[in-house]
Short mmCIF file of C-alpha atoms and ligand atoms in Angstrom, two decimals:
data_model
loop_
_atom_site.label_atom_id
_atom_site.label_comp_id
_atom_site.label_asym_id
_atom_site.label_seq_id
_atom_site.Cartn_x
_atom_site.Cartn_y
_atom_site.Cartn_z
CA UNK A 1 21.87 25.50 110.48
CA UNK A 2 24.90 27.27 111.20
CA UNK A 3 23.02 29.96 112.63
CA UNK A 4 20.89 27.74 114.79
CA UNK A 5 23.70 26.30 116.30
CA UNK A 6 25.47 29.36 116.91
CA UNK A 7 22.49 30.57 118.71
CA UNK A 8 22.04 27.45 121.11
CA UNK A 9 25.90 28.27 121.92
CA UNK A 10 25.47 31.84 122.85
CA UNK A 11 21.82 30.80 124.71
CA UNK A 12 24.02 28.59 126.41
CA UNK A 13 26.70 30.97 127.30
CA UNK A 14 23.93 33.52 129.33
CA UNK A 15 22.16 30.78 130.93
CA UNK A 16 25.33 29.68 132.61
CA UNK A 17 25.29 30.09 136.60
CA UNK A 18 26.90 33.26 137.37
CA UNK A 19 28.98 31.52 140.31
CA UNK A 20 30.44 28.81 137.45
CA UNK A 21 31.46 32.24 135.15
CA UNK A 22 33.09 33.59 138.53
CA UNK A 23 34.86 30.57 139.17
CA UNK A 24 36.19 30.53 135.46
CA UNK A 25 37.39 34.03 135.53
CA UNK A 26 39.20 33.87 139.17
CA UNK A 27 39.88 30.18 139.88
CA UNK A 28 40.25 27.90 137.28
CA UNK A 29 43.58 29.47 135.88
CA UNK A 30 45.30 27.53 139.51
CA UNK A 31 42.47 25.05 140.30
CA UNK A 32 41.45 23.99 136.90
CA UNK A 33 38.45 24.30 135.08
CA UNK A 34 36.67 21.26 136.87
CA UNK A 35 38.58 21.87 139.99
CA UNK A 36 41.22 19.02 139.24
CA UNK A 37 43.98 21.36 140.24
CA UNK A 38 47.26 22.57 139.25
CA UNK A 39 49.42 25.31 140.37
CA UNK A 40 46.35 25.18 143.03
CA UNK A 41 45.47 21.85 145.10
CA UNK A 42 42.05 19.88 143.73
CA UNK A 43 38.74 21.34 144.76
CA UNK A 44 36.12 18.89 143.60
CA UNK A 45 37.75 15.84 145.23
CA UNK A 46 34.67 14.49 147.70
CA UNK A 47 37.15 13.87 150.10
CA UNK A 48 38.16 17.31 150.49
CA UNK A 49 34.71 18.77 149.44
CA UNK A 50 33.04 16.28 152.51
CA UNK A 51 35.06 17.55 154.76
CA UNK A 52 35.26 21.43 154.27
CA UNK A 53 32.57 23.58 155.43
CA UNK A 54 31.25 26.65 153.54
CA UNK A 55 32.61 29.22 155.71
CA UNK A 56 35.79 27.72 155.29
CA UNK A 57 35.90 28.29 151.16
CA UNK A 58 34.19 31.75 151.84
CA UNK A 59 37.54 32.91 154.53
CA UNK A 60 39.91 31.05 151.99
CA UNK A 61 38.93 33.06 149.30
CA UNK A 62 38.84 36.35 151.78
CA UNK A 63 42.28 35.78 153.46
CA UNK A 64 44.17 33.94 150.88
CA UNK A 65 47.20 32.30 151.67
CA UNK A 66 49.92 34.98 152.06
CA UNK A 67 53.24 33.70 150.76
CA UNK A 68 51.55 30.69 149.31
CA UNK A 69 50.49 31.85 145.51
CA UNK A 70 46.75 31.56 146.64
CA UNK A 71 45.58 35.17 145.97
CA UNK A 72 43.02 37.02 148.58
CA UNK A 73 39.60 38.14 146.64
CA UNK A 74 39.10 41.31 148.71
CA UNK A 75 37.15 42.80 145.73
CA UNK A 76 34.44 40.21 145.22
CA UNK A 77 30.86 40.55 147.12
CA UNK A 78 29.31 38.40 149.59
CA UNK A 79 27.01 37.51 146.54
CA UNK A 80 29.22 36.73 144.50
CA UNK A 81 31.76 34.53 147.17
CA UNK A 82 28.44 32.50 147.78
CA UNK A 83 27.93 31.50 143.89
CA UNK A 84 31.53 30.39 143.46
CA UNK A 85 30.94 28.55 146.23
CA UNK A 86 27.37 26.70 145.06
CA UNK A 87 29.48 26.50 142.42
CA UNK A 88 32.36 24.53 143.89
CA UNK A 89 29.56 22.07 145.52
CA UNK A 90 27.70 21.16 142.46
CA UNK A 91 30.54 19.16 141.47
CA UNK A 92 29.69 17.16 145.45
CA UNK A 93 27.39 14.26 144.31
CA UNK A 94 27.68 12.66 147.86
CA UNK A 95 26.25 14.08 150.93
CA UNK A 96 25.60 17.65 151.92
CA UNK A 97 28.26 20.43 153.03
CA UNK A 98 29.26 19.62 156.97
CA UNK A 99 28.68 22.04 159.68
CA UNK A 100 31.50 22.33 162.41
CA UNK A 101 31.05 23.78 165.29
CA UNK A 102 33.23 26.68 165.98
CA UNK A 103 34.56 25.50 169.40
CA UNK A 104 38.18 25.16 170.17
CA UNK A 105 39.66 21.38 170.58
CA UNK A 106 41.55 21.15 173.77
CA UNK A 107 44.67 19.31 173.99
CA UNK A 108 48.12 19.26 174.90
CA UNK A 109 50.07 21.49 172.02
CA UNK A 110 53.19 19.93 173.73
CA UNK A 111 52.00 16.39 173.40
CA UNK A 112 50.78 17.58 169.71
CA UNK A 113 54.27 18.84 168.81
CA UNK A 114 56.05 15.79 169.26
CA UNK A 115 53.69 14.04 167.55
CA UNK A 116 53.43 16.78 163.94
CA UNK A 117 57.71 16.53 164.16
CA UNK A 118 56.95 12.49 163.56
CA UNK A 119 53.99 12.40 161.84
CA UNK A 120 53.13 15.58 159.69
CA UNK A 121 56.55 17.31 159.15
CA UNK A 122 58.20 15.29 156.27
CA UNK A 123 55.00 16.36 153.94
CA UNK A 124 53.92 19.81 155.88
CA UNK A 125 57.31 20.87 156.96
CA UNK A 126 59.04 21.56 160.26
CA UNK A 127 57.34 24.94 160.94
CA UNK A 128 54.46 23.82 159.06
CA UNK A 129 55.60 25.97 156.38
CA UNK A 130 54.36 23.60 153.70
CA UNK A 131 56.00 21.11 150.98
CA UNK A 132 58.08 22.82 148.45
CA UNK A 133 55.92 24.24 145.59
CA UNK A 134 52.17 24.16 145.38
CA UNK A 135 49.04 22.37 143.82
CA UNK A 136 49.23 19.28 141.48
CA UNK A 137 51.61 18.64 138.84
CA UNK A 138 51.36 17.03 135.65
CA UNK A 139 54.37 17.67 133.95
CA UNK A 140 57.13 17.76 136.70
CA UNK A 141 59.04 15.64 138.96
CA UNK A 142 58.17 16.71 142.51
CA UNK A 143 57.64 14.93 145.74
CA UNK A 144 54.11 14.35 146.04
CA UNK A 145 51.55 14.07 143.25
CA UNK A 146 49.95 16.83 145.66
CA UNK A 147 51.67 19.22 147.62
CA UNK A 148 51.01 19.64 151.27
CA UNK A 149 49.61 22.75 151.90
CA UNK A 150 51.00 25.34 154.35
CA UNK A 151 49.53 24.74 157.96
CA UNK A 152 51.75 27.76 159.74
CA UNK A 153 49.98 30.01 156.99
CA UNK A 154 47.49 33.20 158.35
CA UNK A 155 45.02 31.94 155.50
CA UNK A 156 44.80 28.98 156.68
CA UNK A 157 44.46 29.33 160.25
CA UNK A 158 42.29 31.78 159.70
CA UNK A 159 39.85 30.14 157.55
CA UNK A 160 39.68 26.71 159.27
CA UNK A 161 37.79 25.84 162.43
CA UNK A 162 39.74 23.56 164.84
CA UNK A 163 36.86 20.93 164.27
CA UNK A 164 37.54 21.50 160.61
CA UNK A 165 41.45 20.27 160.81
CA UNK A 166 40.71 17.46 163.39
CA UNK A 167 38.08 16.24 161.04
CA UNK A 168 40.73 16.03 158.10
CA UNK A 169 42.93 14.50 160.60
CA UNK A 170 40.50 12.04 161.40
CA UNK A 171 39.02 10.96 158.08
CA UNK A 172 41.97 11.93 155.82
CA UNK A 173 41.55 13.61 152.47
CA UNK A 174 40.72 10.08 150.10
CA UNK A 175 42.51 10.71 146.70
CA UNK A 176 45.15 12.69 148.01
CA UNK A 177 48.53 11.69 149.99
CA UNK A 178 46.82 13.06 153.34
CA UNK A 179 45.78 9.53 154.81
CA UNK A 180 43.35 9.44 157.93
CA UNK A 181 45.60 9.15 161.29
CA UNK A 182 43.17 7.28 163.37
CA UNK A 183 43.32 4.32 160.70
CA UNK A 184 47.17 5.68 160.88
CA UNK A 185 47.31 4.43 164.85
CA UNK A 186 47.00 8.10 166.55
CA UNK A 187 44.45 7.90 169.28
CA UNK A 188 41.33 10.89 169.00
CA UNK A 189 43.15 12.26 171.92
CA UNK A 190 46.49 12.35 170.11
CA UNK A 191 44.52 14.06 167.47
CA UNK A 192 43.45 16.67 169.95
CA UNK A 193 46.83 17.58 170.76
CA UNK A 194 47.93 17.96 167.12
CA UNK A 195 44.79 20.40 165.96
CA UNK A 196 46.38 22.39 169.52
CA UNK A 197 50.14 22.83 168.37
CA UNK A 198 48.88 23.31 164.63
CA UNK A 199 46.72 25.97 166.46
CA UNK A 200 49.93 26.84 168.13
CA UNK A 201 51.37 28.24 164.91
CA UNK A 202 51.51 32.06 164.42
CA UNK A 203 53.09 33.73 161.46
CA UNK A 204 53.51 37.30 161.58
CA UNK A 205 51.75 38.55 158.76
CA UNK A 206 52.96 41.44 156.59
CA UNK A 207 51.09 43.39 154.68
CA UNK A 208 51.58 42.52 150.53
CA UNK A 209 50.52 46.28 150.35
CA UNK A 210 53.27 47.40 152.50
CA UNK A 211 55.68 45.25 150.82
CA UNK A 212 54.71 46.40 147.20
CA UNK A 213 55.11 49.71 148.21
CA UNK A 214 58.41 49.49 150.09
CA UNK A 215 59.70 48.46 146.32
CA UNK A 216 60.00 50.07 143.22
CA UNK A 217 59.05 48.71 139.78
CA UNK A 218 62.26 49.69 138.28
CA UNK A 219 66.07 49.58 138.77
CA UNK A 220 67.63 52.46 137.09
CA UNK A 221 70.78 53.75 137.04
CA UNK A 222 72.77 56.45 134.79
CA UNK A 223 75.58 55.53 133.05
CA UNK A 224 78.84 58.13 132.57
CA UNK A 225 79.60 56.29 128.91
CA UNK A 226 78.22 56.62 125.58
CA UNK A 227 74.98 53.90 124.67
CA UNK A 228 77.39 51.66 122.49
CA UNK A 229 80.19 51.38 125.37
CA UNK A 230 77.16 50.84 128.47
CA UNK A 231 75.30 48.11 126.09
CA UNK A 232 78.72 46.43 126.13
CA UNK A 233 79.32 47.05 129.38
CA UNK A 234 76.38 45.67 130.20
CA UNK A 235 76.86 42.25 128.11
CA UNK A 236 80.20 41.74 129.90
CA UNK A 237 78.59 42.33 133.08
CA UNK A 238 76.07 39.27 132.37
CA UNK A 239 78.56 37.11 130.94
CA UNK A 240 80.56 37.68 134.29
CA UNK A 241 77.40 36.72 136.14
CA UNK A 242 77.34 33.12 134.56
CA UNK A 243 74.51 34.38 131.92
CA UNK A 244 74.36 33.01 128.53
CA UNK A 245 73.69 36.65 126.36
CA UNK A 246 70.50 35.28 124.09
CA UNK A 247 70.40 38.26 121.57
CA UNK A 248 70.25 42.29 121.75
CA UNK A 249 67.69 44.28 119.87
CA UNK A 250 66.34 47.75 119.80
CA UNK A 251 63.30 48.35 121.55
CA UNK A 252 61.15 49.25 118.68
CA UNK A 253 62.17 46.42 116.28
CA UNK A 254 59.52 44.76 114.17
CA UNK A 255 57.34 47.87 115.10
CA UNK A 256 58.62 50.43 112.95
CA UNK A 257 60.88 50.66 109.23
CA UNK A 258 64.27 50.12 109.45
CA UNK A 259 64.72 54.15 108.85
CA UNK A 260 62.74 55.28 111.97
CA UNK A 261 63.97 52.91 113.96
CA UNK A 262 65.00 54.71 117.72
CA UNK A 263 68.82 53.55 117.95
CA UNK A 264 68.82 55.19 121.05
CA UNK A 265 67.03 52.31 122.98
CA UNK A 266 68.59 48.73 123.09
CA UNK A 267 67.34 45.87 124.62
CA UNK A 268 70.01 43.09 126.41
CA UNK A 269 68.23 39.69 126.84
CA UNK A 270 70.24 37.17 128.59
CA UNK A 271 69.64 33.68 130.73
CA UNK A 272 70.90 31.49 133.27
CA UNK A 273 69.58 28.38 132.69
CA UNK A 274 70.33 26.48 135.86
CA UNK A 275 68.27 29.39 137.69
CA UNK A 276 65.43 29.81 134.83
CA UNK A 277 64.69 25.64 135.72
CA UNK A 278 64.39 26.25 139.17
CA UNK A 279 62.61 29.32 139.30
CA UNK A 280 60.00 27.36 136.79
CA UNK A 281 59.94 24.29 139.31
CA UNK A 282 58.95 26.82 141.70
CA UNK A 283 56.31 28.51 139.85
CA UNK A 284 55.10 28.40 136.19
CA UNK A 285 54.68 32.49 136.40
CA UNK A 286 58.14 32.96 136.21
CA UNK A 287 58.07 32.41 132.69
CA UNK A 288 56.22 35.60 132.48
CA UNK A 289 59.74 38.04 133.18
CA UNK A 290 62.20 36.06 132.23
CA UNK A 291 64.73 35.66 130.53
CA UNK A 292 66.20 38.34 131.95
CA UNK A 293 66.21 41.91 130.02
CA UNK A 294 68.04 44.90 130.31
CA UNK A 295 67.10 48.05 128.42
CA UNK A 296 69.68 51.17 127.85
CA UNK A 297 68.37 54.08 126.54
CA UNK A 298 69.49 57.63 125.59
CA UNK A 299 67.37 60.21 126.40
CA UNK A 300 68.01 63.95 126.34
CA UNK A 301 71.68 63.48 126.66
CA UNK A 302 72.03 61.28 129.51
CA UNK A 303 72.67 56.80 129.13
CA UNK A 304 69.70 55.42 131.30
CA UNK A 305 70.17 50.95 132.21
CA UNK A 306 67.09 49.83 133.57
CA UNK A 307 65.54 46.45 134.76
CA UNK A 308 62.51 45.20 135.87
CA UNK A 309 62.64 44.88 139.92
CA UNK A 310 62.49 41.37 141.01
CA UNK A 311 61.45 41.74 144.22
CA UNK A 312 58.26 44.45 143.33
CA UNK A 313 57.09 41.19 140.94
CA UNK A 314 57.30 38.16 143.26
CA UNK A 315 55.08 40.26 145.73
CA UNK A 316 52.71 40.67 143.17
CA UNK A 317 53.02 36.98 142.92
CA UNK A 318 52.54 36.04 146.66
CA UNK A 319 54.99 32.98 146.50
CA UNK A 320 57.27 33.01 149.42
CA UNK A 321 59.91 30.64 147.73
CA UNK A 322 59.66 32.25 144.82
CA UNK A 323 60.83 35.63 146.72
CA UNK A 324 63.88 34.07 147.87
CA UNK A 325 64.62 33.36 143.92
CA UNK A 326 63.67 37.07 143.30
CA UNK A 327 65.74 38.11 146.04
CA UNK A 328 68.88 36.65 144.93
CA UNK A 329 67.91 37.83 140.69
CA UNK A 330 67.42 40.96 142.21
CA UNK A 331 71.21 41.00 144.20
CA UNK A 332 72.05 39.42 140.39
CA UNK A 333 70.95 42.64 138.41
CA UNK A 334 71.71 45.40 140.82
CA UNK A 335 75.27 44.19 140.41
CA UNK A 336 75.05 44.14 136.52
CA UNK A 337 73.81 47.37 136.65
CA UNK A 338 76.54 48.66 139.14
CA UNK A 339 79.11 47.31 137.18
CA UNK A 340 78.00 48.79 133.38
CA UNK A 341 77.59 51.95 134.79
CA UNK A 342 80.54 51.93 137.14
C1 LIG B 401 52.33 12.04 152.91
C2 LIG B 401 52.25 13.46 153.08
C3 LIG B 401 51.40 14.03 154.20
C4 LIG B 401 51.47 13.73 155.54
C5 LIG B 401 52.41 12.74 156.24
C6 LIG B 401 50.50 14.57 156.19
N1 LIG B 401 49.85 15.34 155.27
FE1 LIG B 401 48.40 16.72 155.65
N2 LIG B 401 48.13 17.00 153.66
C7 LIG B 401 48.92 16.44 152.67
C8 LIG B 401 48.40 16.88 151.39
C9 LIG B 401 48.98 16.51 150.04
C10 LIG B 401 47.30 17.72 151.65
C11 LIG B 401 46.40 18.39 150.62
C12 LIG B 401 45.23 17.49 150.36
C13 LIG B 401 44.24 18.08 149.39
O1 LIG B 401 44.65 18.49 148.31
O2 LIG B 401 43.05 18.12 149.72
C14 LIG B 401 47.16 17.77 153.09
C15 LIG B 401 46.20 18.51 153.75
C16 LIG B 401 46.18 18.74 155.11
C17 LIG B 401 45.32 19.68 155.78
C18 LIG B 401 44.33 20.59 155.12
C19 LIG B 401 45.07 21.88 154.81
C20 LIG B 401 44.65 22.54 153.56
O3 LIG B 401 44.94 23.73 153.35
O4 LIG B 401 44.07 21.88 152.71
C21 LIG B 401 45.63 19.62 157.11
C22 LIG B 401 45.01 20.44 158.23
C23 LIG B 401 46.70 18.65 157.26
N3 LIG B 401 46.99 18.13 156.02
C24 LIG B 401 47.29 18.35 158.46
C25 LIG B 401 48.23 17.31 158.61
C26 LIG B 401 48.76 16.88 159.88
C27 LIG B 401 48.48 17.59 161.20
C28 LIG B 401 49.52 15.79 159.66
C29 LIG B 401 50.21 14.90 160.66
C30 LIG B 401 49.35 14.27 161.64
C31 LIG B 401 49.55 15.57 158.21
N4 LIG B 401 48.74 16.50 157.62
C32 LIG B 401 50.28 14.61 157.56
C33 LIG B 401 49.99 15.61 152.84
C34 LIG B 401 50.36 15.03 154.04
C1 LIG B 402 47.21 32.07 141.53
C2 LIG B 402 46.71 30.76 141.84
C3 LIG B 402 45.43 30.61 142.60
C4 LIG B 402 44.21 31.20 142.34
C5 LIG B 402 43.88 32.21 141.24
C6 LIG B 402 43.28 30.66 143.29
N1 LIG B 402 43.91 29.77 144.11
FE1 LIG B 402 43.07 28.75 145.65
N2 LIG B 402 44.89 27.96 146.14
C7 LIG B 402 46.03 28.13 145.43
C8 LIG B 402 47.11 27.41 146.06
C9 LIG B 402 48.54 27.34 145.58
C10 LIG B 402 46.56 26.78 147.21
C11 LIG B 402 47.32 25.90 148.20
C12 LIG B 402 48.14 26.72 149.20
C13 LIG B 402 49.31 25.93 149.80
O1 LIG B 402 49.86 25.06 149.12
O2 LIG B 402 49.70 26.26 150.94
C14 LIG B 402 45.16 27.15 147.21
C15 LIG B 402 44.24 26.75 148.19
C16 LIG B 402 42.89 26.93 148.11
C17 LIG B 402 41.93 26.35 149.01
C18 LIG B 402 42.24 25.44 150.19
C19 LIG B 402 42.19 24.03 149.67
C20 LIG B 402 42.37 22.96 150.70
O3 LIG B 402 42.81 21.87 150.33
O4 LIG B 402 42.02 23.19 151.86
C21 LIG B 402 40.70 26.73 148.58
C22 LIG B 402 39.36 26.37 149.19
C23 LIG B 402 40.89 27.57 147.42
N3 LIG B 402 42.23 27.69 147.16
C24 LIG B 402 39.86 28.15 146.70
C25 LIG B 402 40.06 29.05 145.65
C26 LIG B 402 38.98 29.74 144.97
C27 LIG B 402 37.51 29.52 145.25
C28 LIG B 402 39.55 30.57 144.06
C29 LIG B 402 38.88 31.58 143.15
C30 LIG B 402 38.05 32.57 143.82
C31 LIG B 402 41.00 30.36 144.14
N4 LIG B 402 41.25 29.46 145.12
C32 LIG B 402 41.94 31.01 143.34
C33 LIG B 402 46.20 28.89 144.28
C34 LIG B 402 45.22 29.70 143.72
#
C-alpha cells in the first residue's frame, strides 16, 4: 500500500508540465506557488492575466526590472520562457491571451503629465519610480495591499506595448488597487496622453554587471594591535555606532572540540534594531546578512577585521531602496572598521 502510493506520488512528480517545474524553481519563491504573490505582485489574477499579452511575460522575464527585486532570466531558453508562460495561463479560465498591436499611442505627453502628477503619482510615484516596497504583503503594515509597480523602470517599458498600458488604463486591473480610469472620469483621449508621458519616462540603465564588479565582496582592513585589543576595539566601535553587541564567538565553535578550537578567529555579531525593521520592511532578504558580523582573525602574524560588503550584496539583490539601506550599513561598517584598526 505504502509502496503503491509512493509510486502514484513519484508518477505524479515526472508527469508534471515542465513549464509548472520551471515556474516552481524560478518564480514562485516572489510570486507564490499559485501566483498569489508576495515579495512579487499576483500573476494569476484574470484581471491582470486578461490584459497582458504573451510577449509581454516573455520581455518581463528577459529584462527584469532593474532596481525593482524582479530578477532578469538571461539564462533560460526560448523553450523554456514559453512553458512558464503556458504555465502562467493555465491558471486563465476566462478568455484567451490578448494580442496588442505594437503601434505607438499618440498623445500629448504634456497634457499626460499633468494628468499622472493628479491621478497616478500618489500610488506610482512622482517619477514613476514606484510605491515603496514591492509585491503583496501578508504580514506587514504597508500602504496598499499591492504595491504599485515601477512605471519609470527599463523592464517595464521595455516589455509593455503602449496598447498594453492604455489597455490597463482603460479596464483597470479588477482585484487589485489599479481601478479603470475611464469609469474613473478620464476621457480615451486623456488616456492617450498618459500612455505618452509614461512613454516619456527614461531611466538610464546601469549595468548590475558593472556595478557588481565596481565592488568588492569584502571590507578588510589590518589592524596594528594584538586580536584581544582589535576584538575590543571593535565592540566599542559598534557600541559607538548605536549597535546593541548580541554575542562574540570564535569562528569554528560548535564545529570542532574545545582543544582544537582556532582562537585566532573571532566573530563580533551586533544589531541595530531600528535599522534591522526597516531594512526587513524593505525586503524580507535582508534577513539573510544580518545582524551584522564582524570577523578578526590572526593569520601569519598580522590582525585581519573583515565584513561582508553591503553594497556588493544589495546589487546582487536588485532592490534600489534597499541599496540606499546598504549604502548607509556600508558608510556604518567602514567606520567601525576604521576606528578598531585606527
Ligand atoms: C490606488 C493606487 C493606484 C493608482 C492611483 C494608480 N495605480 Fe497603476 N497600479 C497600481 C497597482 C497596485 C498596480 C499593480 C496591479 C497588479 O498587481 O496587477 C498597478 C499597475 C499599473 C500598471 C501595470 C504595471 C505593471 O508592471 O504591472 C500600469 C501601466 C499602471 N498601473 C499605470 C497607472 C497610471 C498611468 C495611473 C494613473 C492614471 C495609475 N496607474 C494609477 C496602483 C495604482
Ligand atoms: C526575487 C523576486 C522575484 C522573482 C524570483 C521573480 N519575480 Fe517577477 N516580479 C517581482 C517583483 C517585485 C515585481 C514587481 C516590480 C515592481 O514592483 O516594480 C515583479 C513583476 C513581474 C511581472 C509584471 C507583473 C505586472 O503586474 O505587470 C511579471 C509578468 C513577472 N514578474 C513574472 C515573473 C516570472 C514569470 C518569474 C519567474 C521566471 C518571476 N517573475 C520571478 C519579483 C520577482
Amino acid at each position: 500500500m505504502l509502496m503503491l502510493m509512493l509510486a502514484a506520488t513519484a508518477g505524479e512528480a515526472t508527469a508534471k508540465p515542465k513549464g509548472a517545474q520551471l515556474y516552481g524553481q524560478h518564480c514562485a519563491v516572489c510570486h507564490g506557488e499559485n501566483g498569489t504573490g508576495g515579495v512579487g505582485v499576483p500573476l494569476a489574477l484574470p484581471g491582470f492575466l486578461s490584459s497582458v499579452d504573451d510577449a509581454y511575460f516573455r520581455e518581463t522575464m528577459r529584462l527584469g526590472r532593474p532596481g525593482r527585486v524582479m530578477p532578469a532570466f538571461t539564462r533560460l531558453s526560448d523553450a523554456e520562457i514559453n512553458a512558464i508562460i503556458a504555465h502562467i495561463r493555465s491558471w486563465q479560465k476566462d478568455a484567451a491571451a490578448p494580442s496588442f498591436n505594437t503601434q505607438p499611442v499618440k498623445g500629448d505627453a504634456k497634457h499626460g503629465a499633468k494628468l499622472f502628477a493628479q491621478h497616478c503619482a500618489t500610488c506610482h510615484g512622482d517619477q514613476g519610480q514606484g510605491g515603496h516596497g514591492t509585491g503583496v504583503t501578508f504580514s506587514r503594515p504597508r500602504d496598499l495591499p499591492i504595491i504599485a509597480p515601477a512605471l519609470n523602470n527599463p523592464g517595464f517599458l521595455g516589455a509593455a506595448s503602449d496598447n498594453m498600458i492604455k489597455t490597463t488604463l482603460m479596464k483597470g486591473r479588477a482585484g487589485t488597487p489599479m481601478v479603470s480610469f475611464l469609469e474613473q472620469g478620464l476621457s480615451e483621449q486623456d488616456i492617450d496622453d498618459v500612455v505618452s508621458y509614461v512613454r516619456s519616462f527614461a531611466t538610464p540603465a546601469e549595468s548590475p554587471q558593472a556595478l557588481l564588479e565596481a565592488e568588492p565582496a569584502m571590507l578588510v582592513m589590518e589592524s596594528s594591535y594584538s586580536l584581544e585589543e582589535t576584538v575590543a576595539a571593535v565592540k566599542r566601535a559598534a557600541v559607538g555606532k548605536n549597535f546593541r553587541l548580541i554575542r562574540d564567538q570564535y569562528l569554528e565553535d560548535g564545529l570542532y572540540s574545545e582543544e582544537e578550537l582556532n582562537s585566532k578567529q573571532v566573530m563580533v555579531y551586533f544589531c541595530n534594531f531600528k535599522f534591522l525593521y526597516d531594512a526587513l520592511a524593505l525586503d524580507p532578504r535582508v534577513g539573510l546578512f544580518l545582524p551584522c558580523r564582524v570577523t578578526v582573525v590572526e593569520q601569519d602574524g598580522k590582525v585581519l577585521v573583515m565584513t561582508i560588503n553591503p553594497k556588493r550584496l544589495s546589487h546582487l539583490f536588485n532592490n534600489a531602496e534597499l541599496e540606499r539601506a546598504c549604502d548607509e550599513m556600508y558608510r556604518v561598517y567602514a567606520d567601525i572598521l576604521e576606528e578598531a584598526t585606527l
